[in-house]
Coordinates of C-alpha atoms in Angstrom, one line a residue:
M1 CA 67.6 73.9 89.0
T2 CA 69.3 74.6 92.2
D3 CA 68.5 78.4 93.5
T4 CA 71.1 80.3 94.6
A5 CA 72.3 81.6 98.2
F6 CA 70.7 85.3 97.8
K7 CA 69.0 85.6 101.1
R8 CA 65.5 87.1 99.9
I9 CA 64.1 90.6 101.5
D10 CA 60.4 92.5 101.5
W11 CA 62.1 95.6 101.9
S12 CA 58.3 97.3 102.9
S13 CA 57.7 94.3 105.7
L14 CA 60.9 95.7 107.5
D15 CA 61.4 98.3 110.3
A16 CA 64.6 100.3 110.3
A17 CA 66.0 98.5 113.0
G18 CA 65.5 95.4 110.1
K19 CA 66.5 97.2 106.9
K20 CA 69.9 98.0 108.7
V21 CA 70.2 94.0 109.2
A22 CA 69.6 93.1 105.7
L23 CA 72.3 95.4 104.5
A24 CA 74.8 94.3 106.7
R25 CA 78.6 93.3 105.3
P26 CA 79.7 90.3 105.8
T27 CA 81.2 89.8 109.1
Q28 CA 84.4 88.3 108.9
R29 CA 85.2 91.8 107.7
T30 CA 85.8 93.0 110.8
A31 CA 86.5 89.8 112.6
G32 CA 88.7 90.5 115.7
D33 CA 91.3 88.0 114.8
V34 CA 92.1 90.2 112.2
T35 CA 92.2 93.2 114.4
E36 CA 94.5 91.9 116.2
V37 CA 97.0 90.1 113.5
V38 CA 97.1 93.3 111.7
R39 CA 98.6 94.9 114.8
T40 CA 101.1 92.8 115.8
I41 CA 102.3 93.2 112.0
L42 CA 102.0 96.6 112.2
N43 CA 103.7 97.1 116.1
D44 CA 106.5 94.5 114.7
V45 CA 107.7 96.5 110.8
R46 CA 107.6 99.1 113.0
E47 CA 109.6 97.6 115.9
R48 CA 112.3 95.6 113.3
G49 CA 112.0 97.2 110.4
G50 CA 112.9 95.6 107.0
A51 CA 113.7 92.5 108.7
A52 CA 110.3 91.9 110.2
V53 CA 108.7 92.9 106.7
T54 CA 110.8 90.2 105.2
E55 CA 109.7 86.7 107.6
W56 CA 106.0 88.0 107.6
C57 CA 106.8 88.5 103.3
L58 CA 107.9 84.6 104.1
K59 CA 105.3 83.7 106.6
L60 CA 102.5 84.9 104.6
D61 CA 103.6 85.1 100.7
K62 CA 106.1 82.2 101.3
A63 CA 108.1 84.7 99.8
P64 CA 110.5 87.3 100.8
P65 CA 109.9 91.0 100.0
R66 CA 111.6 91.6 95.9
R67 CA 112.2 94.7 93.6
I68 CA 111.5 94.1 89.5
A69 CA 112.7 97.1 87.9
I70 CA 110.6 98.1 84.6
T71 CA 113.8 98.5 82.5
P72 CA 113.5 98.6 78.3
G73 CA 114.3 95.3 78.5
A74 CA 111.5 93.8 81.0
I75 CA 108.8 95.8 79.0
A76 CA 110.6 94.2 75.5
E77 CA 109.8 90.9 77.3
A78 CA 106.1 91.3 79.1
R79 CA 105.2 92.8 75.5
N80 CA 106.8 89.9 73.9
A81 CA 105.0 87.0 76.0
L82 CA 101.4 88.7 75.5
P83 CA 99.0 88.9 71.9
P84 CA 99.7 91.9 70.1
A85 CA 95.2 92.6 70.9
D86 CA 96.3 92.6 74.5
T87 CA 99.0 95.1 74.7
R88 CA 96.8 96.9 72.5
A89 CA 93.9 96.8 74.9
L90 CA 96.1 98.1 77.7
R91 CA 97.2 101.1 76.1
F92 CA 94.5 101.8 75.5
A93 CA 93.3 101.2 78.6
A94 CA 95.8 103.4 80.1
D95 CA 95.0 106.6 77.2
N96 CA 91.6 106.7 78.8
I97 CA 92.7 107.0 82.1
R98 CA 94.8 109.3 81.1
V99 CA 92.7 111.5 79.2
F100 CA 89.5 111.9 82.4
H101 CA 92.1 112.4 84.8
Q102 CA 93.8 115.4 83.0
A103 CA 90.4 117.0 82.1
T104 CA 89.4 116.2 85.7
R105 CA 92.5 117.4 87.2
P106 CA 92.0 120.1 89.8
E107 CA 93.7 124.0 89.0
D108 CA 93.9 126.6 90.9
T109 CA 91.2 128.2 91.7
P110 CA 91.2 132.7 90.5
Y111 CA 91.4 135.2 93.0
V112 CA 88.2 136.3 95.1
E113 CA 87.8 139.9 96.7
T114 CA 86.2 139.7 99.8
T115 CA 86.7 142.9 100.6
P116 CA 88.8 145.9 98.5
G117 CA 92.2 145.1 99.4
V118 CA 91.8 141.1 100.3
R119 CA 91.9 138.2 97.7
S120 CA 91.8 135.0 97.9
K121 CA 92.2 132.0 96.1
L122 CA 93.1 127.9 96.7
A123 CA 95.8 126.5 95.5
W124 CA 96.3 122.9 94.2
R125 CA 99.6 121.6 94.9
P126 CA 100.8 117.1 94.9
I127 CA 101.6 114.8 98.1
A128 CA 105.4 114.1 97.7
S129 CA 105.1 110.6 98.0
A130 CA 102.4 108.4 97.4
G131 CA 101.8 104.3 98.6
L132 CA 100.1 102.4 96.1
Y133 CA 98.7 99.3 97.3
I134 CA 97.3 97.0 93.9
P135 CA 95.8 94.0 94.8
G136 CA 97.0 90.4 93.4
G137 CA 97.7 86.9 94.1
T138 CA 94.9 84.6 92.7
A139 CA 94.9 87.4 89.8
P140 CA 97.3 90.1 88.7
L141 CA 95.0 93.2 89.1
F142 CA 97.1 95.1 86.3
S143 CA 94.0 97.4 85.8
S144 CA 94.5 98.6 89.5
L145 CA 98.1 99.2 88.6
L146 CA 96.8 102.0 86.2
M147 CA 94.1 102.7 88.1
L148 CA 96.3 104.5 90.4
A149 CA 99.6 105.5 89.3
I150 CA 98.2 107.0 85.9
P151 CA 96.2 109.5 88.1
A152 CA 99.1 109.4 90.7
E153 CA 101.2 111.1 87.4
V154 CA 98.7 113.3 86.2
A155 CA 98.9 114.5 90.4
G156 CA 102.1 115.3 89.9
V157 CA 103.6 113.1 92.7
R158 CA 107.2 112.5 92.9
E159 CA 107.3 109.8 94.5
R160 CA 104.8 106.7 93.7
I161 CA 105.6 103.0 95.4
A162 CA 103.9 100.6 93.8
V163 CA 103.2 96.9 96.0
T164 CA 101.7 93.9 95.3
P165 CA 101.5 90.4 95.9
P166 CA 103.6 87.7 94.2
N167 CA 101.5 85.4 91.8
K168 CA 100.6 82.5 93.7
D169 CA 99.9 80.8 89.9
A170 CA 103.3 81.3 89.0
K171 CA 105.1 78.8 88.6
S172 CA 108.0 80.7 91.0
P173 CA 106.7 83.6 93.2
W174 CA 109.3 86.1 91.5
D175 CA 107.1 85.7 88.1
V176 CA 105.1 88.7 87.1
H177 CA 102.6 88.6 85.2
P178 CA 103.7 90.9 82.0
A179 CA 100.7 92.6 82.2
M180 CA 102.1 94.3 85.5
I181 CA 104.7 95.0 83.9
L182 CA 103.3 96.6 81.2
A183 CA 100.8 98.5 83.1
A184 CA 103.8 99.6 85.4
A185 CA 105.8 101.3 82.3
E186 CA 102.6 102.5 81.0
A187 CA 102.2 104.3 84.3
G188 CA 105.4 105.9 84.8
L189 CA 106.7 103.4 87.5
D190 CA 110.5 102.9 87.8
A191 CA 109.3 99.5 90.0
I192 CA 107.3 97.5 91.1
W193 CA 107.3 94.9 94.7
L194 CA 106.2 92.2 95.1
M195 CA 104.7 91.9 98.4
G196 CA 101.2 91.9 100.0
G197 CA 99.2 91.9 102.8
A198 CA 99.0 93.5 105.7
Q199 CA 103.1 93.4 105.7
A200 CA 103.3 95.5 102.5
I201 CA 101.4 98.0 103.9
A202 CA 103.3 98.3 107.2
A203 CA 106.5 98.8 104.7
L204 CA 104.3 101.9 103.1
T205 CA 103.8 102.9 106.8
F206 CA 107.5 102.7 108.6
G207 CA 109.7 102.3 105.6
A208 CA 112.2 99.3 105.5
E209 CA 115.3 98.4 104.3
L210 CA 115.2 95.8 102.7
E211 CA 117.5 93.0 100.7
D212 CA 116.4 94.7 97.2
G213 CA 116.3 98.7 98.3
I214 CA 114.4 100.9 100.4
I215 CA 110.8 101.7 100.7
P216 CA 110.3 105.1 102.5
A217 CA 107.8 106.3 104.7
C218 CA 104.7 107.3 102.2
D219 CA 102.9 110.3 102.7
K220 CA 99.2 108.2 101.9
L221 CA 98.4 104.5 101.5
F222 CA 95.8 103.4 98.2
G223 CA 94.5 101.1 97.9
P224 CA 91.7 98.0 97.1
G225 CA 92.7 94.9 99.2
N226 CA 91.5 92.2 101.6
A227 CA 89.9 92.4 105.5
Y228 CA 94.0 92.8 106.6
V229 CA 95.1 95.2 103.5
A230 CA 92.1 97.1 104.9
E231 CA 92.0 96.8 108.6
A232 CA 95.9 98.0 108.4
K233 CA 95.7 100.7 106.2
K234 CA 92.6 102.2 108.9
Q235 CA 95.7 101.0 111.8
A236 CA 97.8 103.3 110.2
S237 CA 95.9 106.4 109.0
A238 CA 95.3 106.1 113.7
L239 CA 98.9 106.1 114.0
P240 CA 100.5 109.2 115.1
G241 CA 102.1 110.4 113.0
G242 CA 100.8 107.9 110.2
P243 CA 99.9 107.9 106.9
A244 CA 96.7 109.2 105.4
V245 CA 94.6 106.6 103.9
D246 CA 92.1 107.5 100.6
M247 CA 89.2 105.7 101.7
P248 CA 87.8 102.3 102.9
A249 CA 89.2 99.9 100.2
G250 CA 87.9 96.3 100.7
P251 CA 86.2 93.6 99.4
S252 CA 83.9 94.4 96.2
E253 CA 80.9 95.3 96.3
L254 CA 77.9 95.6 93.9
M255 CA 74.1 96.4 93.9
V256 CA 72.3 96.2 90.8
I257 CA 68.5 98.2 90.5
V258 CA 66.5 96.2 87.6
D259 CA 62.7 96.6 86.9
R260 CA 60.5 93.9 85.0
D261 CA 62.1 94.9 82.1
A262 CA 65.3 94.3 82.3
A263 CA 67.4 91.2 80.9
P264 CA 68.4 88.4 83.7
E265 CA 71.6 87.6 81.8
I266 CA 72.8 91.0 81.8
A267 CA 72.5 91.7 85.1
A268 CA 72.7 87.7 86.2
A269 CA 76.8 88.7 84.6
D270 CA 77.1 91.6 86.4
L271 CA 76.3 90.1 89.8
L272 CA 78.8 87.3 89.4
S273 CA 81.3 89.4 87.9
Q274 CA 81.4 91.3 90.9
A275 CA 80.7 88.3 93.5
E276 CA 84.2 85.7 91.5
H277 CA 86.3 88.8 92.7
D278 CA 86.6 87.6 96.3
A279 CA 84.6 85.2 99.0
D280 CA 84.0 88.5 101.4
A281 CA 82.5 90.0 98.1
Q282 CA 79.0 91.1 98.6
V283 CA 76.0 91.8 96.0
L284 CA 72.6 92.9 96.3
L285 CA 69.7 92.5 93.1
V286 CA 66.9 95.6 94.5
S287 CA 64.3 94.6 92.1
T288 CA 60.3 95.9 91.9
S289 CA 59.4 93.0 90.3
R290 CA 59.4 89.2 92.0
A291 CA 59.4 87.6 89.0
T292 CA 62.0 89.4 87.8
I293 CA 63.9 88.5 90.4
D294 CA 63.3 84.5 90.4
C295 CA 64.3 85.2 86.5
I296 CA 67.7 87.1 87.3
L297 CA 68.6 84.7 90.1
T298 CA 67.9 81.4 88.0
E299 CA 70.5 82.7 85.4
V300 CA 72.8 83.3 88.2
E301 CA 72.7 79.3 88.5
V302 CA 73.1 78.7 84.8
Q303 CA 76.0 81.1 84.7
V304 CA 77.9 80.8 88.4
A305 CA 78.4 76.7 86.9
T306 CA 79.8 77.9 83.9
L307 CA 82.7 79.8 85.8
P308 CA 86.8 79.5 86.3
R309 CA 86.3 80.4 89.6
E310 CA 82.7 79.1 90.5
A311 CA 84.1 78.1 94.1
I312 CA 85.1 81.8 94.8
A313 CA 81.7 82.8 93.8
R314 CA 79.5 80.7 95.0
A315 CA 81.2 81.8 98.4
S316 CA 80.6 85.5 98.2
L317 CA 76.5 84.1 96.9
N318 CA 76.2 83.2 100.3
E319 CA 76.3 86.8 101.5
A320 CA 74.3 88.1 98.4
R321 CA 71.0 89.3 99.2
A322 CA 67.6 89.8 96.6
I323 CA 65.8 92.7 98.0
L324 CA 62.0 93.4 96.7
V325 CA 60.9 97.1 96.8
R326 CA 57.9 98.5 95.9
D327 CA 58.9 101.2 93.7
L328 CA 62.5 103.1 92.7
D329 CA 61.7 105.4 95.5
A330 CA 62.4 102.5 97.5
A331 CA 65.1 101.1 95.7
A332 CA 67.3 104.3 95.5
E333 CA 65.8 104.6 99.5
V334 CA 68.0 101.2 99.4
A335 CA 71.3 102.0 97.6
N336 CA 71.5 105.3 99.5
L337 CA 71.4 103.4 103.4
Y338 CA 73.8 100.7 102.1
G339 CA 76.4 103.1 99.7
P340 CA 77.4 100.3 97.5
E341 CA 80.8 100.5 96.0
H342 CA 79.3 99.7 92.3
L343 CA 76.0 100.6 91.3
S344 CA 74.2 99.0 88.5
I345 CA 71.2 100.7 87.4
Q346 CA 68.8 98.6 84.6
V347 CA 65.8 100.5 84.5
E348 CA 63.8 102.4 81.9
E349 CA 64.6 105.6 83.0
S350 CA 68.0 105.5 84.1
E351 CA 68.7 108.4 84.0
E352 CA 66.5 109.8 86.3
L353 CA 66.8 107.6 88.5
V354 CA 70.7 108.8 89.5
D355 CA 68.7 112.0 90.8
S356 CA 68.1 110.2 93.1
I357 CA 71.0 108.6 94.3
N358 CA 73.1 110.3 96.8
A359 CA 76.1 107.8 98.1
A360 CA 77.3 105.7 95.6
G361 CA 81.2 105.0 94.3
A362 CA 80.5 104.6 90.5
V363 CA 77.3 104.7 88.7
F364 CA 76.7 102.6 86.1
V365 CA 73.5 104.1 83.7
G366 CA 71.4 102.0 81.2
R367 CA 71.5 98.3 79.8
F368 CA 75.2 99.2 78.4
A369 CA 77.2 100.3 80.9
A370 CA 78.9 97.5 82.4
E371 CA 80.4 97.6 85.4
T372 CA 83.3 95.8 83.7
L373 CA 83.6 98.7 81.6
G374 CA 84.7 101.2 83.9
D375 CA 86.8 98.5 86.1
Y376 CA 88.8 99.1 82.4
A377 CA 88.9 101.0 79.9
A378 CA 86.1 103.6 80.1
G379 CA 88.7 106.4 82.3
P380 CA 87.6 106.9 86.2
S381 CA 89.3 104.6 89.1
H382 CA 87.8 101.8 89.9
V383 CA 89.0 102.3 93.2
L384 CA 86.2 103.1 95.3
P385 CA 85.3 103.3 98.8
T386 CA 83.4 100.2 99.9
D387 CA 81.9 99.5 103.2
G388 CA 79.4 102.2 103.1
G389 CA 82.5 105.1 102.4
A390 CA 80.4 106.5 100.0
K391 CA 78.1 107.2 101.8
T392 CA 81.0 111.0 102.9
L393 CA 83.8 109.7 100.3
G394 CA 84.4 109.1 96.8
G395 CA 86.6 107.3 94.7
V396 CA 90.3 108.2 93.4
T397 CA 90.7 111.2 91.7
T398 CA 94.0 113.5 90.9
A399 CA 92.9 115.5 93.5
S400 CA 92.9 112.7 96.2
F401 CA 96.3 113.1 94.8
M402 CA 96.6 117.0 96.2
T403 CA 96.4 119.0 98.7
T404 CA 94.8 122.4 98.4
M405 CA 96.2 125.8 100.5
S406 CA 94.3 128.8 100.6
V407 CA 97.1 131.9 99.6
Q408 CA 95.5 135.3 100.8
L409 CA 96.5 139.1 99.6
V410 CA 95.8 141.8 101.5
T411 CA 96.9 145.0 100.8
E412 CA 97.3 148.2 103.2
D413 CA 94.0 149.8 102.2
G414 CA 92.5 145.7 102.7
A415 CA 94.4 146.1 106.2
R416 CA 92.9 149.0 107.3
Q417 CA 89.1 147.9 106.1
L418 CA 89.8 144.1 107.7
A419 CA 92.1 144.3 110.8
P420 CA 89.8 146.3 113.1
I421 CA 86.4 143.8 112.3
A422 CA 89.7 140.5 112.9
A423 CA 90.5 142.2 116.3
R424 CA 87.0 143.3 117.5
L425 CA 86.2 139.4 116.4
A426 CA 89.8 138.0 118.4
R427 CA 89.1 139.6 121.8
M428 CA 85.7 138.5 121.9
E429 CA 86.9 135.3 121.8
G430 CA 90.0 136.6 125.1
L431 CA 92.4 136.3 122.3
E432 CA 94.4 139.4 122.9
A433 CA 97.7 138.8 120.7
H434 CA 95.7 137.6 117.6
A435 CA 94.1 141.6 118.3
R436 CA 97.2 143.1 118.8
A437 CA 98.9 141.8 115.6
A438 CA 95.6 143.4 113.4
D439 CA 95.6 146.6 114.9
L440 CA 99.4 146.8 114.0
R441 CA 98.4 146.1 110.3
A442 CA 95.0 149.0 110.8
D443 CA 97.9 151.3 112.1
A444 CA 100.5 150.6 109.1

């Protein structure tokens, strides 16, 4: 049996520098040529608008950008193209996503009286426009469309612009997988734009007048993608007046923590479920048992050989890690240092270990909580931070499509109490105009 490409690591033998190296992301995610190509595309679209978008789409997607309207006719045609069980599954997932995000939608807080006559609260409001990038090209990721467009709808975003690369496996670049049409319909979208890569991010950033219509400049960009998409979002958000972005959402990653009682076939299947995503995806196995690692890696080799996307999975496994730890405390340390997009905990006391985790995009607890269930139908969005972003950021929620503003109500009596304090503090900072504005309230 040929061993997999997993790099084996004994965590207890490493110093701080060695641990950092052991948990390094694939270098191709930040390669210099990616940075320069993206900068070139963004600058070109900023200067020439839609013409540049079209040229880059023709060069990279082999097709010009196209708007696919989600009409009743298109929906009916898509539904007829799929088995009824497929359409029922898609609707089931959409319903779960909507239920979860409606239940977790932020609401205005009650007023809090900090001083008699001074009341304040937080008010939540939806952003005006959101650009939704849906990965594609080699697979129709209609699940990502649901995971972005439905939370945006629940939040109340008025303008949602969804873009996705044309289907490279279709007979024509115009062909759209029927599941994408149905997903867009379930999410209440009126159209999908066929365009991908950094040029699509540029169009959402600057706006673009295209043959099929106008794409407006969006206030915030959402969605995962390859290294070029992730870099384009990063550069766009750094521009003066540029859009906000949800998070670093690049190539997928999964860490699986197991003990000696884990089921090797389940752990192996979970690892491969992420490895088949993309050659740049990274999977890590963390275990307290060397024998368990051996069994799981053997099972990975058995299963990968039967995958339709075997070549992609094997390319991903070149960046895989199998980390031996002394105990579950050390396993939690590994997870928190890495900050995985997905974390699967398959140990005897899985729920207890969750209390030790503080850096993960999504945590799947126990043998039955397959990461795949979360990818499609559990409810929370599967759009999650990668590249260690989970150390400071969470995944997409309804709140991601909203902003908060403080609302302050002050009575005359409240001003008399608070104004002298504010005025004194303002003068301590040397801001006399601030102090006088407070004084006028106190003397009213």
